[in-house]
XYZ file of C-alpha atoms in Angstrom:
311
model
C 0.000 0.000 0.000
C 1.330 3.424 -0.992
C 2.103 5.642 1.988
C 1.793 9.422 2.051
C 5.332 9.570 3.421
C 7.835 11.062 0.979
C 10.978 8.992 0.409
C 12.608 10.910 -2.452
C 12.499 14.623 -3.131
C 13.684 15.959 -6.483
C 14.126 19.728 -6.393
C 14.951 21.828 -9.503
C 17.238 19.044 -10.768
C 19.198 20.277 -13.779
C 22.016 18.858 -15.893
C 23.725 21.096 -18.402
C 26.572 20.192 -20.743
C 27.863 23.230 -22.568
C 24.805 25.171 -23.649
C 22.595 22.108 -23.846
C 20.264 21.232 -20.952
C 19.828 17.464 -20.737
C 17.570 17.818 -17.692
C 15.790 21.078 -16.960
C 14.544 21.938 -13.445
C 12.755 18.700 -12.539
C 10.766 18.833 -9.297
C 8.627 16.008 -7.873
C 8.301 13.648 -4.890
C 8.171 9.855 -4.664
C 6.140 8.164 -1.924
C 6.991 5.132 0.176
C 5.729 1.861 -1.285
C 4.828 3.175 -4.741
C 5.988 2.101 -8.169
C 6.940 5.313 -9.935
C 7.590 5.369 -13.669
C 9.687 7.586 -15.935
C 8.309 7.925 -19.452
C 9.730 9.940 -22.294
C 10.984 9.757 -25.879
C 14.547 8.688 -26.575
C 16.904 11.408 -25.334
C 14.273 12.972 -23.066
C 16.561 12.815 -20.005
C 15.278 9.711 -18.193
C 18.618 7.922 -17.797
C 20.434 11.174 -17.021
C 17.945 11.824 -14.207
C 18.435 8.324 -12.805
C 22.231 8.678 -12.952
C 21.996 11.888 -10.928
C 19.659 10.204 -8.450
C 22.232 7.502 -7.671
C 25.278 9.776 -7.774
C 26.769 8.445 -11.021
C 26.496 11.923 -12.500
C 26.686 15.269 -10.731
C 23.854 17.769 -11.066
C 24.508 21.211 -12.489
C 21.820 22.615 -10.217
C 19.186 21.356 -7.797
C 19.283 18.352 -5.510
C 18.128 14.807 -4.828
C 17.118 14.059 -1.240
C 16.652 10.418 -0.199
C 15.247 9.668 3.247
C 16.121 13.224 4.257
C 19.749 13.002 3.078
C 21.225 14.879 0.109
C 22.947 12.850 -2.604
C 25.296 15.786 -3.265
C 26.284 16.604 0.313
C 25.563 13.412 2.309
C 26.193 10.782 -0.331
C 27.029 7.791 1.895
C 24.043 8.372 4.206
C 21.691 8.868 1.244
C 22.896 6.039 -1.012
C 22.688 3.414 1.742
C 18.910 3.554 1.275
C 19.173 2.793 -2.454
C 19.432 -0.375 -4.496
C 19.843 0.140 -8.231
C 20.308 -1.525 -11.600
C 21.234 1.254 -13.987
C 22.480 -1.014 -16.754
C 21.955 -4.756 -17.226
C 23.013 -6.547 -14.015
C 26.584 -7.802 -14.308
C 27.224 -11.194 -12.735
C 30.066 -13.706 -12.692
C 28.616 -16.289 -15.066
C 30.996 -19.068 -13.964
C 29.740 -18.742 -10.363
C 26.367 -19.839 -9.044
C 23.668 -17.308 -8.244
C 24.303 -17.884 -4.551
C 28.060 -17.375 -4.903
C 27.418 -14.093 -6.726
C 25.236 -12.878 -3.873
C 27.805 -13.917 -1.265
C 30.530 -12.112 -3.210
C 28.459 -8.929 -3.310
C 27.434 -9.280 0.347
C 31.110 -9.355 1.356
C 31.591 -5.939 -0.226
C 28.820 -4.307 1.822
C 30.182 -2.457 4.885
C 29.383 -4.547 7.957
C 28.595 -7.574 5.793
C 25.315 -9.331 5.065
C 24.096 -12.333 7.054
C 23.298 -15.621 5.314
C 19.730 -15.332 6.585
C 19.306 -12.144 4.548
C 20.698 -13.812 1.427
C 18.182 -16.611 1.838
C 15.426 -14.056 2.372
C 16.080 -12.131 -0.864
C 16.439 -15.361 -2.847
C 12.938 -16.362 -1.695
C 11.675 -12.846 -2.356
C 12.592 -13.037 -6.057
C 11.618 -16.688 -6.415
C 15.025 -18.188 -7.276
C 15.168 -20.900 -4.601
C 15.224 -23.792 -7.091
C 18.031 -22.341 -9.253
C 20.172 -20.304 -6.859
C 22.842 -23.073 -6.649
C 23.123 -23.286 -10.436
C 25.720 -21.366 -12.419
C 24.556 -18.008 -13.754
C 25.594 -18.981 -17.301
C 22.631 -21.400 -17.271
C 20.138 -18.655 -16.301
C 17.640 -17.118 -18.660
C 17.771 -13.339 -19.058
C 14.722 -13.032 -16.816
C 16.412 -15.040 -14.075
C 19.497 -12.834 -14.309
C 17.304 -9.775 -13.921
C 15.736 -11.291 -10.807
C 19.187 -12.148 -9.449
C 20.156 -8.525 -10.076
C 17.106 -7.377 -8.111
C 18.070 -9.764 -5.293
C 21.570 -8.274 -5.244
C 20.164 -4.742 -5.153
C 17.922 -5.689 -2.200
C 20.582 -7.359 -0.027
C 21.267 -4.335 2.166
C 17.531 -3.693 2.764
C 17.145 -0.463 0.787
C 13.938 1.548 0.993
C 14.339 2.608 -2.661
C 14.915 0.412 -5.729
C 15.864 2.169 -8.983
C 15.713 0.247 -12.263
C 16.621 1.632 -15.680
C 14.915 -0.363 -18.467
C 14.609 -3.557 -16.362
C 12.604 -5.412 -19.034
C 15.192 -5.021 -21.823
C 15.610 -8.302 -23.657
C 12.908 -10.136 -21.711
C 10.240 -12.197 -23.430
C 6.551 -11.562 -22.517
C 6.652 -14.236 -19.813
C 9.789 -12.758 -18.249
C 8.336 -9.244 -18.372
C 5.186 -10.342 -16.585
C 7.210 -12.276 -14.038
C 9.407 -9.280 -13.233
C 6.395 -6.962 -13.081
C 4.693 -9.229 -10.541
C 7.824 -9.329 -8.354
C 8.189 -5.560 -8.399
C 4.532 -4.997 -7.539
C 4.912 -7.473 -4.663
C 8.005 -5.671 -3.349
C 6.204 -2.340 -3.344
C 2.959 -3.591 -1.817
C 4.278 -6.080 0.745
C 7.756 -4.770 1.555
C 6.998 -1.038 1.379
C 9.876 -0.441 -1.038
C 9.634 2.557 -3.358
C 10.448 1.441 -6.904
C 11.490 3.837 -9.659
C 11.326 2.357 -13.152
C 12.388 3.834 -16.474
C 10.984 2.006 -19.470
C 9.884 2.486 -23.072
C 7.193 -0.233 -22.792
C 4.043 1.825 -22.300
C 1.748 -1.164 -21.820
C 3.973 -2.500 -19.037
C 4.204 0.875 -17.317
C 0.430 1.057 -17.358
C 0.187 -2.311 -15.598
C 3.098 -1.808 -13.216
C 3.127 1.791 -11.993
C 1.094 3.758 -9.500
C 2.228 7.126 -10.864
C 4.153 8.250 -13.923
C 6.350 11.256 -14.675
C 6.359 12.193 -18.355
C 9.563 13.891 -19.482
C 10.230 15.518 -22.832
C 13.320 17.468 -23.912
C 14.588 17.320 -20.336
C 11.484 19.000 -18.938
C 8.755 17.555 -16.759
C 5.447 17.634 -18.620
C 3.346 16.151 -15.829
C 3.203 13.678 -12.941
C -0.053 11.762 -12.645
C -1.523 8.578 -11.257
C -2.066 5.923 -13.922
C -5.802 5.970 -13.208
C -5.902 9.722 -13.866
C -4.003 9.355 -17.131
C -6.117 6.619 -18.674
C -9.568 7.431 -17.339
C -11.850 9.307 -19.699
C -13.526 12.349 -18.207
C -13.757 14.256 -21.458
C -17.116 15.748 -22.337
C -16.748 14.321 -25.847
C -16.241 10.567 -26.092
C -16.051 7.859 -28.742
C -18.608 5.046 -28.527
C -19.228 1.956 -30.660
C -22.831 0.802 -31.165
C -23.501 -2.778 -32.229
C -26.951 -2.893 -33.874
C -29.002 -5.048 -36.228
C -29.703 -2.395 -38.921
C -26.498 -0.413 -39.372
C -27.531 1.703 -42.365
C -30.877 2.721 -40.885
C -29.219 3.465 -37.550
C -26.583 5.705 -39.170
C -29.200 7.624 -41.185
C -31.271 8.200 -38.042
C -28.319 9.401 -36.020
C -27.040 11.672 -38.807
C -30.479 13.261 -39.113
C -30.950 13.917 -35.388
C -27.338 14.417 -34.221
C -26.141 16.937 -36.769
C -22.763 17.800 -35.189
C -21.715 14.225 -34.397
C -18.870 12.460 -36.242
C -20.130 9.008 -37.259
C -18.668 6.120 -39.272
C -19.818 2.609 -40.116
C -18.272 -0.437 -38.426
C -18.652 -4.135 -39.240
C -21.703 -4.585 -37.006
C -22.927 -1.067 -36.418
C -21.337 2.358 -36.150
C -18.809 4.431 -34.245
C -19.649 7.908 -33.059
C -17.777 10.786 -31.439
C -20.207 12.852 -29.425
C -20.868 14.487 -26.064
C -21.274 11.871 -23.344
C -24.648 13.247 -22.221
C -26.159 12.592 -25.676
C -25.555 8.813 -25.602
C -28.928 8.093 -23.859
C -30.656 10.176 -26.568
C -29.121 7.974 -29.283
C -30.269 4.824 -27.488
C -33.814 6.205 -27.191
C -33.802 7.307 -30.851
C -32.782 3.866 -32.094
C -35.136 1.852 -29.908
C -38.078 4.133 -30.791
C -37.379 3.347 -34.448
C -37.176 -0.427 -33.907
C -33.388 -0.671 -34.241
C -32.150 -3.340 -31.870
C -29.044 -2.446 -29.829
C -26.816 -5.338 -28.783
C -23.948 -3.386 -27.255
C -22.711 0.148 -26.571
C -18.976 0.275 -25.875
C -17.004 3.295 -24.726
C -13.498 3.358 -26.251
C -11.050 3.942 -23.405
C -7.805 5.711 -24.183
C -4.645 3.809 -23.326
C -1.529 5.200 -21.691
C 0.021 5.253 -25.167
C -2.820 7.430 -26.485
C -2.406 9.855 -23.592
C 1.379 9.893 -23.916
C 1.231 10.725 -27.625
C -1.282 13.497 -26.918
C 0.902 15.020 -24.210
C 4.123 14.818 -26.258
C 2.432 15.851 -29.508
C 2.988 12.492 -31.149
C 6.684 12.018 -30.342
C 7.344 8.289 -30.063
C 9.193 6.455 -27.317
C 12.263 4.545 -28.506
């Protein structure tokens, strides 16, 4: 469950190289236990933002505050709350998954107990293969092992840049389910950058849309895809398509209407839909279905970025 507590604060974050601004004054908050997505066309500044969030790149201006600590001025205290996979997870393929985790655990200040290693292995569902060599793992399993590695030190924030790259549909769904489980049951805030709009729609609670380094908007997925417009598109399935279209054209002069295989599609004010139903039934046209076409996240994204595609 998403908490109202803020875990990450991004304030006027800017990255400038020469005269070019890669990231321009980004400001937003990320809550505890939410899956937060970064969406934007290729070159929009998503990866640059993530690199500044984890300290791999310095900001020209602004700051990133994680659990009350500044990445710029209190790096060690801030980064201890973060687990991240910025590129594809790199593992020693000749070692087993377990040996890789032990190797990484030994590099963490203070060490990691074996109980915690066992815990994260169960968390990502690798119990049956953790003693096998990584070279035998599928790409999806390697991604899950990477997530396990990132979770070893019990971070409150998990940052993933394009975590579904190279995964087949089954692997994508598998990873999505694990990430949703981590957010909901472990209270971990997960930040995901991806170009797969359909996956972001299924995975994220909120999404930040970035274009040309600037923040266009931050909205909940439900707010982005719900249709509250006064004018909607509806599909009517009827038994007498031609008669129905002629009736509607005659009585709904300003409506845009087109024939479909089993009826017609119409763009009209929502409040006039009941009038169309009454008109058709009064004229003995049988209505089998009225379906409201819901806009997808992709539709909304293309509207907000004026058609610029994600790559």
